[in-house]
Amino acid sequence: MALLEVDDLSVVFTRKGEQPVVAVDGVSFDVDPGQTVGLVGESGCGKSVTALAIMGLLPRRGVRVSGSVRFDGTELLGLPAAAMRDRRGRDLGMVFQDPLSSLNPVVPIGLQITEVLERHRRTPRKKAMVQAGDLLTRVGIPDPRRRLDEYPHQLSGGMRQRALIAMALACRPKLLLADEPTTALDVTIQAQILALLAELVRAGDTDLGDTDLGDTALVMITHDLGVVAGLCDEVNVLYGGRVVERGPRHPLFAAPHHPYTVGLLASVPRLDGPRGQRLSPIRGSVSDNIPWTSGCAFAPRCPNVLGACTSVTPEMEFGPDERLLRCHNPVPAPQEVRA
Amino acid sequence: MLTSSRRQRIDDLAAGGGAPDAGVSLAVSAWRRLRRSPLFLVGAAIIGVFVVMALLAPWLAQHDPALRLLDDQVSRARNEIPPAQPGHPLGGDQQGRDLYSRMLLGSQQTLLVAVLATVIGLGGGLVLGTLAGAIGGWVDSVVMRLVDVMLSIPSLLLAVSVGALFARQTQFTVILAVAIVQIPIFARLLRGSMLAQRASDHVLAARALGVRRRAIVFRHMLPNSLGPVVVQSTLVLAIAIIDAAALSFLGLGAADDSVPEWGQMLGRAQDVIDSHPQLAFWPAGAIITVALGFTLVGESLRDALDPKNRR
Ligand SMILES: Nc1ncnc2c1ncn2[C@@H]1O[C@H](COP(=O)(O)OP(=O)(O)OP(=O)(O)O)[C@@H](O)[C@H]1O
Ligand SMILES: [Mg+2]
């Protein structure tokens, strides 16, 4: 059974006197235990809001959430606030984009880590502090004893993100949601953090006793296809608040079938591509979208558009290569083009 | 209109403290800038002298401030008040008490008025502001409606009304009247920065870890909301001294004047201000100087803590 089943999740922001904003429009995806799943899509397609909805972190007022989020067999939507609070940090963890602003500026790092352990495990402060030191070692922070007493501004950006990862994984959650965890970091640091995440979520080592990490499912949210390519088992491509293509990483990158995925891949610079090859950004912008109810949201920007695309809403169906696709006119695999 | 601009000012202040990277790093860089600010140094020097004066007053003062030592030189009929003379560098007051000693010991009471009124105002404001900012919803609406009503009354008028409620005026009623005026200002200020904190990334991150609401409020929101409140406290120290003096001047000061206080001394000097301006000059000068000191420190603290001035 899947660890996380997101089914037809919709999030609508309703503000008095304003048009409701449909941020997430029927997202469905599964995450198996220990699996790493990518959520990709351009800015504004609803990635962060999806993650916040799963975590139960959206404001109660002015937001309508519908659909279903089942975690370990329990429906999370509509769970009482206190029950959800008990699960956050213990069963589900989340890492955010900006490590500096995600840390409390006036509390030393050590106390911010022990806070989680005291909260969910009732570990006494002294013992928790020792564990916090072990955790910092585990996430690759040198000289952890000294770092425990330091404030966030005394750490480098990469170390801050490592510390936040340590907090999110302190109670060994079964699922970690990472929302663009490397966007705010230098390129070299990005690679290190990604390597760390990949290592941490793999089946765990046991030599660290209580702070042993691993076997965590990871939902990697990003607009960077390079990140997905290096890390994810499964990839979900989001467009306009819906998943438009889903499949295992290798076949999906080798042969994207949804015109949007094709466009995304074509707009990424590649070192191994032919020299002088032109990057081809997707034309238009998200603001050209039409609502999913009256066809395919991507239709106005799609090079493969058919008549049906602006009148019939495409459903999620199995395409070639065991791919799930939401498209009336998918792009055929490259070898078929050549033939 | 007046009141809405006042509210606007408070809210602007509150917004200034919601900087994402407020806190220790900000405090450190603020201190570096403060040390080099001449206005801050002047203000700090004034406050330093004032506080030392208050602490050492019992030893510096040569006479009991309540004793009518120069009573024989006082004549109500001929409007005579003891002038400066050996042993009494500032002369005496209307009752023949040594003005120099009264000025020195008055600094103690004035400091007490300033500190107590600020602490009470701050305490009340912290409670109300935390309630409104942390709970939100109808609690917020009720508290803020109350606060707005209080803010809509001109502050001195409010202080006078509160002071007049008491049958017998004492130093404490003066302090209370001055403090109550400050409560809504602190409350609104704190609520504003609490709201900014509630929407901040690190509070979201703490919530994502399942941290309990109480810890969110007291460990994550409140400590990060205090910057503007600290600045305001420094300014209120000055305001409290001036307001207390104003109350005394309007006849709402402490009835008993055996323990001297500058505001009260200034109030009592009214009757003889034409013939003996020195009785008003010394307390007024002292009040203005000390209030200036607190204001200078408060303003430079505000500038230093403003993230926009960060370098
Ligand atoms: N609090 C809010 N109120 C109203 N609309 C919102 C709110 N939060 C997000 N939205 C809208 O929801 C949509 C999806 O936002 P979301 O933050 O999930 O995008 P994203 O995919 O994470 O983009 P990015 O890559 O820029 O982080 C956007 O159009 C945004 O304008
Ligand atoms: Mg986002």
XYZ file of C-alpha atoms and ligand atoms in Angstrom:
682
model
C 0.000 0.000 0.000
C 1.182 3.477 -0.733
C 2.447 5.569 2.167
C 0.903 8.759 0.868
C -2.088 8.852 -1.436
C -3.099 12.257 -2.684
C -6.374 12.023 -4.534
C -8.080 14.831 -6.402
C -6.640 17.442 -4.030
C -7.890 20.945 -4.716
C -7.033 24.172 -2.931
C -8.969 27.356 -3.594
C -8.057 30.665 -2.006
C -11.194 32.712 -1.420
C -10.802 36.271 -0.362
C -13.644 38.630 0.313
C -14.260 40.871 -2.653
C -11.785 39.016 -4.848
C -12.008 36.292 -7.439
C -11.240 32.903 -5.900
C -7.769 31.632 -6.885
C -7.570 27.952 -7.767
C -4.019 27.128 -6.697
C -4.290 23.338 -6.874
C -6.873 21.826 -9.147
C -7.282 18.108 -8.585
C -3.774 16.798 -7.976
C -3.421 13.038 -7.549
C -0.234 11.112 -6.856
C 1.072 8.323 -4.658
C 4.279 7.885 -2.728
C 5.419 4.421 -1.668
C 7.426 3.873 1.511
C 11.057 4.837 0.962
C 10.343 6.136 -2.521
C 11.591 9.467 -3.839
C 8.968 11.254 -5.879
C 9.446 14.501 -7.754
C 6.860 17.236 -8.223
C 7.989 19.485 -11.057
C 6.447 22.422 -12.789
C 7.016 26.069 -13.427
C 6.485 28.824 -10.875
C 2.909 29.201 -9.706
C 1.698 25.766 -10.740
C 0.770 24.909 -7.162
C 3.721 22.875 -5.890
C 4.156 24.652 -2.569
C 0.442 24.870 -1.903
C 0.150 21.116 -2.491
C 2.873 20.476 0.078
C 1.302 22.843 2.607
C -2.081 21.170 2.113
C -0.555 17.745 2.800
C 1.101 19.096 5.952
C -2.112 20.792 7.094
C -0.296 24.119 7.193
C -2.687 26.182 5.100
C -4.611 28.856 6.979
C -8.090 27.703 7.999
C -9.778 30.883 6.923
C -10.055 31.916 3.310
C -8.919 28.544 1.988
C -11.061 25.691 0.676
C -9.338 22.321 0.553
C -11.086 19.329 -0.970
C -10.182 15.843 -2.119
C -8.250 13.388 -0.028
C -4.789 13.023 1.490
C -4.326 9.565 3.014
C -1.159 8.966 4.981
C -0.421 5.470 6.254
C -4.111 4.675 5.887
C -5.370 7.742 7.759
C -7.215 10.580 6.105
C -5.322 13.755 6.988
C -7.770 16.322 5.611
C -10.252 17.184 8.315
C -8.129 15.701 11.066
C -8.419 17.803 14.277
C -5.696 20.442 14.537
C -4.146 18.824 17.615
C -3.923 15.389 15.989
C -2.336 16.911 12.899
C 0.139 18.808 15.089
C 1.174 15.533 16.738
C 1.937 14.055 13.333
C 3.885 16.975 11.952
C 7.562 16.591 12.742
C 6.985 13.003 13.868
C 5.403 11.268 10.854
C 5.762 13.986 8.233
C 8.586 16.488 7.953
C 9.097 19.429 5.673
C 12.106 21.420 4.512
C 11.614 24.868 3.034
C 13.268 26.973 0.412
C 14.998 29.697 2.406
C 17.113 28.252 5.228
C 17.884 31.591 6.883
C 14.330 32.788 7.271
C 13.159 29.294 8.251
C 15.202 29.361 11.446
C 14.258 31.310 14.544
C 16.865 34.098 14.645
C 16.941 34.443 18.434
C 17.215 30.776 19.451
C 20.485 28.803 19.224
C 20.545 25.935 16.723
C 20.830 23.281 19.431
C 17.667 24.406 21.191
C 15.769 24.472 17.922
C 16.665 20.810 17.333
C 15.984 19.654 20.880
C 12.614 21.384 20.728
C 11.436 18.753 18.233
C 12.837 15.841 20.237
C 11.318 17.130 23.472
C 8.008 17.742 21.738
C 7.518 14.360 20.081
C 9.749 11.980 21.999
C 9.721 13.652 25.418
C 13.474 13.290 25.414
C 14.950 15.149 28.411
C 16.855 18.307 27.421
C 20.332 16.926 28.220
C 19.879 13.724 26.288
C 18.205 15.617 23.450
C 21.187 17.935 23.236
C 23.514 14.963 22.810
C 21.238 13.612 20.090
C 21.160 17.031 18.436
C 24.944 16.931 18.259
C 24.801 13.471 16.676
C 22.221 14.702 14.198
C 24.406 17.615 13.176
C 27.263 15.182 12.627
C 24.961 13.005 10.595
C 23.972 15.858 8.280
C 27.613 16.727 7.763
C 28.157 19.769 9.980
C 31.710 19.823 11.309
C 32.381 20.653 14.956
C 28.740 20.110 15.991
C 29.299 20.773 19.727
C 30.235 24.350 18.949
C 27.446 24.801 16.408
C 24.791 23.794 18.929
C 25.329 27.049 20.812
C 25.467 29.245 17.735
C 22.685 31.345 16.278
C 21.400 30.892 12.729
C 23.213 33.968 11.408
C 26.537 32.470 12.478
C 26.093 29.504 10.131
C 26.631 29.448 6.383
C 23.658 28.966 4.078
C 24.504 25.339 3.424
C 24.925 24.607 7.125
C 21.592 26.231 7.905
C 19.852 23.986 5.413
C 21.666 20.984 6.875
C 20.470 22.000 10.334
C 16.899 22.327 9.060
C 17.136 18.892 7.469
C 18.382 17.571 10.813
C 15.319 19.069 12.534
C 12.898 17.703 9.970
C 14.428 14.218 10.232
C 15.090 14.273 14.001
C 12.087 12.095 14.824
C 12.553 9.879 11.783
C 9.390 10.788 9.877
C 8.198 8.321 7.277
C 7.795 11.115 4.770
C 9.846 14.212 4.067
C 8.514 16.992 1.867
C 11.300 19.156 0.465
C 10.062 22.363 -1.166
C 12.857 23.629 -3.409
C 15.411 22.986 -0.655
C 18.337 24.115 -2.780
C 16.961 27.117 -4.647
C 18.427 29.654 -2.219
C 21.897 28.082 -2.173
C 25.087 28.308 -4.248
C 25.436 25.758 -7.003
C 28.203 23.789 -5.278
C 26.247 23.735 -2.022
C 23.130 22.682 -3.946
C 24.865 19.533 -5.091
C 26.027 18.747 -1.553
C 22.556 19.190 -0.072
C 20.994 17.021 -2.765
C 23.596 14.333 -2.166
C 22.882 14.544 1.556
C 19.127 14.198 1.034
C 19.636 11.261 -1.304
C 21.878 9.588 1.252
C 19.640 10.248 4.225
C 16.473 8.858 2.719
C 18.109 5.649 1.529
C 17.833 2.572 3.739
C 19.487 3.642 6.949
C 22.663 2.834 8.743
C 22.103 1.713 12.302
C 25.356 2.662 13.976
C 24.032 5.960 15.270
C 21.423 4.405 17.514
C 18.635 6.840 18.290
C 19.561 9.223 15.533
C 19.690 6.590 12.857
C 18.018 8.026 9.772
C 16.901 6.482 6.551
C 14.108 4.649 4.840
C 12.231 7.879 4.517
C 10.012 8.606 1.569
C 10.872 11.918 -0.050
C 8.699 14.252 -2.051
C 11.039 16.546 -3.914
C 9.408 19.752 -5.063
C 11.368 21.691 -7.633
C 11.297 23.522 -10.915
C 14.796 22.233 -11.626
C 14.699 19.160 -13.818
C 18.344 18.492 -13.071
C 17.440 17.898 -9.428
C 14.707 15.481 -10.418
C 16.946 13.661 -12.846
C 19.551 13.058 -10.146
C 17.278 12.042 -7.317
C 13.777 10.850 -8.057
C 12.366 7.381 -8.678
C 9.064 8.725 -9.932
C 8.289 12.081 -11.464
C 5.024 14.023 -11.474
C 4.842 16.941 -13.852
C 2.393 19.579 -12.673
C 0.691 22.113 -14.854
C -1.979 24.583 -13.774
C -2.581 22.754 -10.500
C -2.930 19.280 -12.029
C -0.565 16.415 -12.744
C -0.222 16.167 -16.518
C 2.381 13.424 -16.801
C 3.687 10.818 -14.424
C 6.200 8.065 -14.849
C 9.468 6.541 -13.668
C 12.390 8.926 -14.065
C 14.438 7.291 -16.860
C 11.729 6.617 -19.413
C 10.147 9.979 -18.673
C 13.321 11.895 -19.387
C 14.219 9.714 -22.371
C 10.825 9.995 -23.964
C 8.532 12.690 -22.587
C 5.062 12.415 -24.072
C 3.176 15.427 -22.762
C 3.936 18.507 -24.871
C 4.463 20.483 -21.651
C 7.092 18.024 -20.382
C 8.727 18.090 -23.791
C 8.801 21.875 -23.618
C 10.222 21.854 -20.082
C 13.040 19.512 -21.119
C 13.785 21.492 -24.258
C 14.141 24.678 -22.225
C 16.892 23.235 -20.000
C 20.459 23.875 -21.158
C 22.360 20.595 -21.561
C 26.077 20.020 -21.551
C 25.764 16.852 -23.584
C 23.532 18.352 -26.257
C 24.794 19.268 -29.740
C 26.858 22.463 -29.795
C 25.069 25.540 -30.923
C 21.712 23.963 -30.151
C 19.151 26.637 -29.387
C 17.205 26.603 -26.152
C 13.519 26.694 -26.850
C 11.484 28.159 -24.035
C 7.792 27.311 -23.873
C 5.892 30.126 -25.528
C 3.370 32.203 -23.622
C 3.028 32.216 -19.848
C 0.883 30.710 -17.127
C -1.440 33.681 -17.404
C -2.654 32.325 -20.780
C -4.158 29.272 -19.054
C -7.763 28.336 -19.660
C -9.598 26.625 -16.784
C -9.407 22.828 -16.729
C -13.205 22.659 -16.856
C -13.284 23.944 -20.403
C -10.487 21.848 -21.884
C -6.764 21.519 -21.320
C -5.191 24.378 -19.350
C -2.038 24.124 -21.459
C -3.873 24.346 -24.797
C -3.216 28.061 -25.464
C 0.559 27.447 -25.215
C 0.661 23.977 -26.749
C 2.365 23.326 -30.115
C 0.339 20.108 -30.531
C -3.056 21.641 -29.920
C -6.131 19.996 -31.484
C -9.723 21.105 -31.668
C -10.688 18.870 -28.766
C -8.093 20.479 -26.518
C -10.143 23.624 -25.989
C -13.461 21.838 -25.551
C -12.916 18.478 -23.823
C -11.072 18.135 -20.510
C -8.377 15.479 -20.916
C -8.395 12.696 -18.313
C -5.386 10.973 -16.771
C -4.844 7.854 -18.897
C -2.172 5.280 -19.500
C -0.089 6.282 -22.476
C 2.879 4.503 -24.034
C 5.698 3.201 -21.735
C 3.318 2.748 -18.773
C 3.144 6.502 -18.598
C 0.186 8.290 -17.055
C -0.750 11.183 -19.280
C -3.348 13.913 -19.393
C -3.277 14.793 -23.082
C -5.399 14.464 -26.218
C -2.423 14.553 -28.553
C 0.750 13.271 -26.884
C 4.162 13.602 -28.467
C 5.314 10.235 -29.778
C 8.566 8.674 -28.562
C 11.677 9.965 -30.412
C 12.421 6.711 -32.300
C 8.934 6.784 -33.766
C 9.659 10.293 -35.036
C 12.855 9.157 -36.690
C 11.205 6.133 -38.298
C -7.848 62.152 11.550
C -5.350 62.839 14.260
C -5.981 59.451 15.774
C -5.726 57.565 12.514
C -2.319 59.098 11.849
C -1.290 58.033 15.340
C -2.425 54.512 14.659
C -0.586 54.568 11.341
C 2.625 55.546 13.088
C 2.306 52.697 15.551
C 1.657 50.219 12.777
C 4.636 51.452 10.774
C 6.821 50.915 13.800
C 5.482 47.427 14.264
C 6.144 46.553 10.638
C 9.757 47.624 11.026
C 10.353 44.905 13.580
C 9.051 42.101 11.412
C 12.234 41.896 9.397
C 13.004 38.311 8.443
C 16.537 38.502 9.734
C 15.783 40.414 12.894
C 17.333 39.158 16.082
C 20.837 38.653 17.252
C 22.629 39.534 14.062
C 20.489 42.638 13.857
C 21.203 43.482 17.482
C 24.925 43.138 16.931
C 25.007 45.330 13.859
C 22.659 47.791 15.571
C 25.034 48.095 18.484
C 27.953 48.764 16.140
C 26.044 51.606 14.569
C 24.855 52.945 17.907
C 28.364 53.226 19.289
C 29.252 55.600 16.506
C 26.115 57.729 16.705
C 26.770 61.069 18.463
C 23.080 61.534 19.288
C 23.038 58.195 21.070
C 26.181 59.021 23.006
C 24.802 62.388 24.146
C 21.510 60.780 25.191
C 23.265 57.944 26.980
C 25.509 60.418 28.816
C 22.488 62.424 30.009
C 20.743 59.282 31.223
C 23.945 58.100 32.864
C 24.322 61.332 34.842
C 20.633 61.256 35.764
C 20.732 57.679 37.031
C 23.966 58.217 38.977
C 22.439 61.353 40.478
C 19.369 59.407 41.577
C 21.473 56.627 43.071
C 23.840 58.922 44.967
C 21.258 61.561 45.925
C 21.029 60.558 49.613
C 24.772 61.158 49.987
C 25.028 64.207 47.720
C 22.150 66.060 49.325
C 23.321 68.001 52.369
C 19.915 68.584 53.864
C 16.679 66.803 54.557
C 14.398 67.858 51.686
C 11.405 68.066 54.021
C 12.998 70.356 56.636
C 12.044 74.050 56.588
C 15.580 75.189 57.278
C 15.160 78.667 55.817
C 11.676 79.247 57.097
C 12.711 82.553 58.678
C 13.598 83.970 55.242
C 10.153 83.170 53.821
C 7.520 85.847 53.883
C 4.300 85.283 52.086
C 3.166 88.848 52.623
C 6.259 90.400 51.069
C 6.613 87.610 48.513
C 10.070 86.685 49.774
C 11.703 83.347 49.102
C 15.227 82.484 50.291
C 17.838 83.307 47.586
C 21.033 81.353 46.904
C 23.434 81.564 49.842
C 26.401 79.687 51.288
C 25.312 76.136 52.136
C 22.232 76.479 49.924
C 23.562 76.901 46.360
C 20.074 77.151 44.818
C 18.380 78.846 47.728
C 15.127 77.626 49.223
C 11.566 77.045 48.040
C 8.314 78.691 49.151
C 8.460 76.775 52.409
C 12.096 77.408 53.133
C 13.325 73.954 52.179
C 16.727 73.562 50.526
C 16.136 73.580 46.756
C 19.456 71.914 45.908
C 18.699 68.907 48.098
C 15.146 68.751 46.781
C 16.402 68.748 43.196
C 18.830 65.915 43.933
C 16.324 63.739 45.748
C 13.625 64.663 43.229
C 15.603 62.773 40.596
C 14.845 59.559 42.510
C 11.105 60.086 42.391
C 11.209 61.207 38.775
C 13.181 58.115 37.814
C 10.686 56.001 39.753
C 7.744 57.635 37.971
C 9.369 57.094 34.573
C 10.335 53.479 35.183
C 7.169 52.366 36.964
C 4.842 54.065 34.489
C 6.767 52.481 31.595
C 6.786 49.050 33.213
C 3.050 49.155 33.935
C 2.239 50.460 30.461
C 4.546 47.893 28.911
C 3.125 45.058 31.012
C -0.468 45.903 30.145
C 0.442 46.370 26.497
C 2.326 43.070 26.394
C -0.650 41.161 27.773
C -3.185 42.785 25.454
C -0.923 42.737 22.411
C 0.059 39.110 22.907
C -3.570 38.079 23.361
C -4.625 39.898 20.203
C -1.656 38.876 18.099
C -1.440 35.259 19.211
C -5.092 34.268 19.373
C -6.508 36.490 16.668
C -10.159 36.130 15.692
C -12.743 37.725 17.968
C -10.264 38.200 20.834
C -8.206 40.323 18.477
C -11.269 42.293 17.374
C -12.430 43.008 20.929
C -8.990 43.967 22.220
C -8.192 46.153 19.264
C -11.558 47.923 19.408
C -10.814 48.770 23.042
C -7.322 49.911 22.124
C -8.614 52.095 19.300
C -11.128 53.755 21.591
C -8.350 54.589 24.039
C -6.099 55.826 21.252
C -8.840 58.086 19.934
C -8.734 60.125 23.179
C -5.873 62.638 23.246
C -3.275 61.154 25.571
C -3.027 64.001 28.068
C -6.819 64.229 28.316
C -6.941 60.517 29.039
C -4.224 60.810 31.680
C -6.042 63.739 33.306
C -9.327 61.816 33.317
C -7.732 58.771 34.896
C -5.866 60.923 37.419
C -9.079 62.738 38.368
C -10.825 59.436 39.105
C -8.921 59.123 42.353
C -10.233 60.945 45.395
C -6.762 61.654 46.747
C -3.804 62.110 44.442
C -0.583 60.354 45.365
C 2.599 59.589 43.473
C 1.080 56.245 42.626
C -2.087 57.660 41.056
C 0.121 59.869 38.893
C 2.117 56.835 37.777
C -1.047 54.880 37.055
C -2.609 57.696 35.049
C 0.530 58.110 32.978
C 0.912 54.356 32.479
C -2.642 53.665 31.334
C -2.215 56.071 28.441
C 0.724 53.989 27.203
C -1.002 50.603 27.362
C -2.892 50.871 24.054
C 0.205 52.124 22.249
C 2.285 49.168 23.417
C -0.600 46.782 22.703
C -1.056 47.943 19.144
C 2.672 47.961 18.515
C 3.155 44.440 19.805
C 0.114 43.084 18.012
C 1.435 44.461 14.732
C 4.789 42.765 15.038
C 3.179 39.561 16.333
C 1.009 39.431 13.220
C 4.094 39.900 11.054
C 5.757 37.076 12.955
C 2.741 34.827 12.584
C 3.128 35.011 8.819
C 6.892 34.534 8.953
C 8.833 31.637 7.474
C 10.361 30.488 10.728
C 6.975 30.261 12.425
C 5.722 28.197 9.483
C 8.810 26.010 9.785
C 8.205 25.571 13.516
C 4.579 24.653 12.835
C 5.812 22.126 10.264
C 7.699 20.461 13.123
C 4.523 20.145 15.182
C 5.638 22.690 17.799
C 2.792 23.472 20.205
C 0.931 26.731 20.002
C 2.170 28.003 23.339
C 5.799 27.433 22.348
C 5.127 29.057 18.978
C 3.827 32.176 20.701
C 6.341 32.460 23.525
C 9.470 31.064 21.930
C 9.073 31.902 18.268
C 6.761 34.903 17.928
C 7.120 37.018 21.073
C 10.939 37.247 21.325
C 11.102 38.281 17.689
C 8.382 40.909 18.157
C 10.016 42.847 20.955
C 12.336 45.122 18.932
C 9.842 47.932 18.309
C 8.518 47.581 21.861
C 11.977 48.085 23.335
C 12.443 51.237 21.276
C 9.029 52.504 22.316
C 9.850 51.839 25.986
C 12.823 54.183 25.808
C 10.637 56.885 24.309
C 7.904 56.268 26.884
C 10.404 56.863 29.696
C 10.644 60.423 28.393
C 6.913 60.766 27.770
C 6.102 59.524 31.275
C 8.297 62.153 32.916
C 6.704 64.921 30.880
C 3.156 63.633 31.378
C 3.714 63.309 35.118
C 4.930 66.898 35.191
C 1.897 67.974 33.193
C -0.437 66.253 35.652
C 1.251 68.008 38.559
C 1.018 71.289 36.717
C -2.721 70.730 36.262
C -3.134 70.087 39.964
C -3.378 66.318 39.725
C 0.056 65.659 41.171
C 0.701 64.001 44.495
C -0.831 66.021 47.342
C 1.997 65.334 49.747
C 5.196 67.150 48.766
C 7.522 66.166 51.604
C 9.103 63.701 49.168
C 10.173 65.895 46.236
C 9.518 65.094 42.587
C 10.503 67.372 39.709
C 7.090 67.498 38.061
C 5.473 68.295 41.359
C 8.083 70.957 42.157
C 7.408 72.544 38.784
C 3.661 72.440 39.476
C 4.104 74.152 42.849
C 6.296 76.841 41.294
C 3.371 78.154 39.252
C 2.150 80.575 41.937
C 5.461 82.378 42.213
C 6.762 81.970 38.694
C 6.729 85.731 37.970
C 8.729 86.791 40.986
C 10.880 83.708 41.498
C 11.414 81.948 38.147
C 14.319 79.912 39.534
C 11.820 77.666 41.334
C 10.427 76.659 37.940
C 13.677 76.888 36.034
C 15.575 74.121 37.822
C 12.922 71.367 37.753
C 11.791 72.332 34.248
C 15.353 72.326 32.962
C 16.026 68.967 34.566
C 12.849 67.441 33.160
C 13.557 68.709 29.667
C 17.170 67.509 29.762
C 16.327 64.020 30.990
C 13.401 63.657 28.593
C 15.720 64.734 25.790
C 18.219 62.086 26.878
C 15.664 59.292 26.724
C 14.302 60.562 23.424
C 17.744 60.736 21.838
C 18.524 57.187 22.920
C 15.100 55.945 21.781
C 15.310 57.595 18.388
C 18.830 56.411 17.675
C 17.874 52.932 18.855
C 14.973 52.980 16.422
C 17.197 54.077 13.559
C 19.793 51.470 14.432
C 17.237 48.666 14.621
C 15.551 49.671 11.373
C 16.575 46.985 8.868
C 16.451 49.588 6.115
C 19.506 51.267 7.641
C 21.506 48.070 7.713
C 24.892 48.037 6.111
N -2.101 32.758 0.328
C -2.464 32.780 -0.959
N -3.524 33.512 -1.348
C -3.894 33.560 -2.635
N -3.291 32.891 -3.629
C -2.237 32.128 -3.327
C -1.754 32.036 -1.971
N -0.682 31.219 -1.950
C -0.493 30.819 -3.233
N -1.424 31.350 -4.057
C -1.527 31.107 -5.500
O -1.488 29.740 -5.719
C -0.771 29.442 -6.892
C 0.229 28.366 -6.632
O 1.202 28.846 -5.718
P 2.434 27.970 -5.255
O 3.140 28.756 -4.230
O 1.975 26.618 -4.882
O 3.325 27.883 -6.546
P 4.665 27.078 -6.755
O 4.388 26.027 -7.754
O 5.197 26.635 -5.447
O 5.597 28.165 -7.399
P 7.102 28.550 -7.076
O 7.952 27.701 -7.945
O 7.177 29.988 -7.458
O 7.316 28.325 -5.617
C -0.150 30.731 -7.374
O -0.863 31.169 -8.497
C -0.344 31.683 -6.233
O -0.637 32.967 -6.727
Mg 6.850 27.249 -4.225
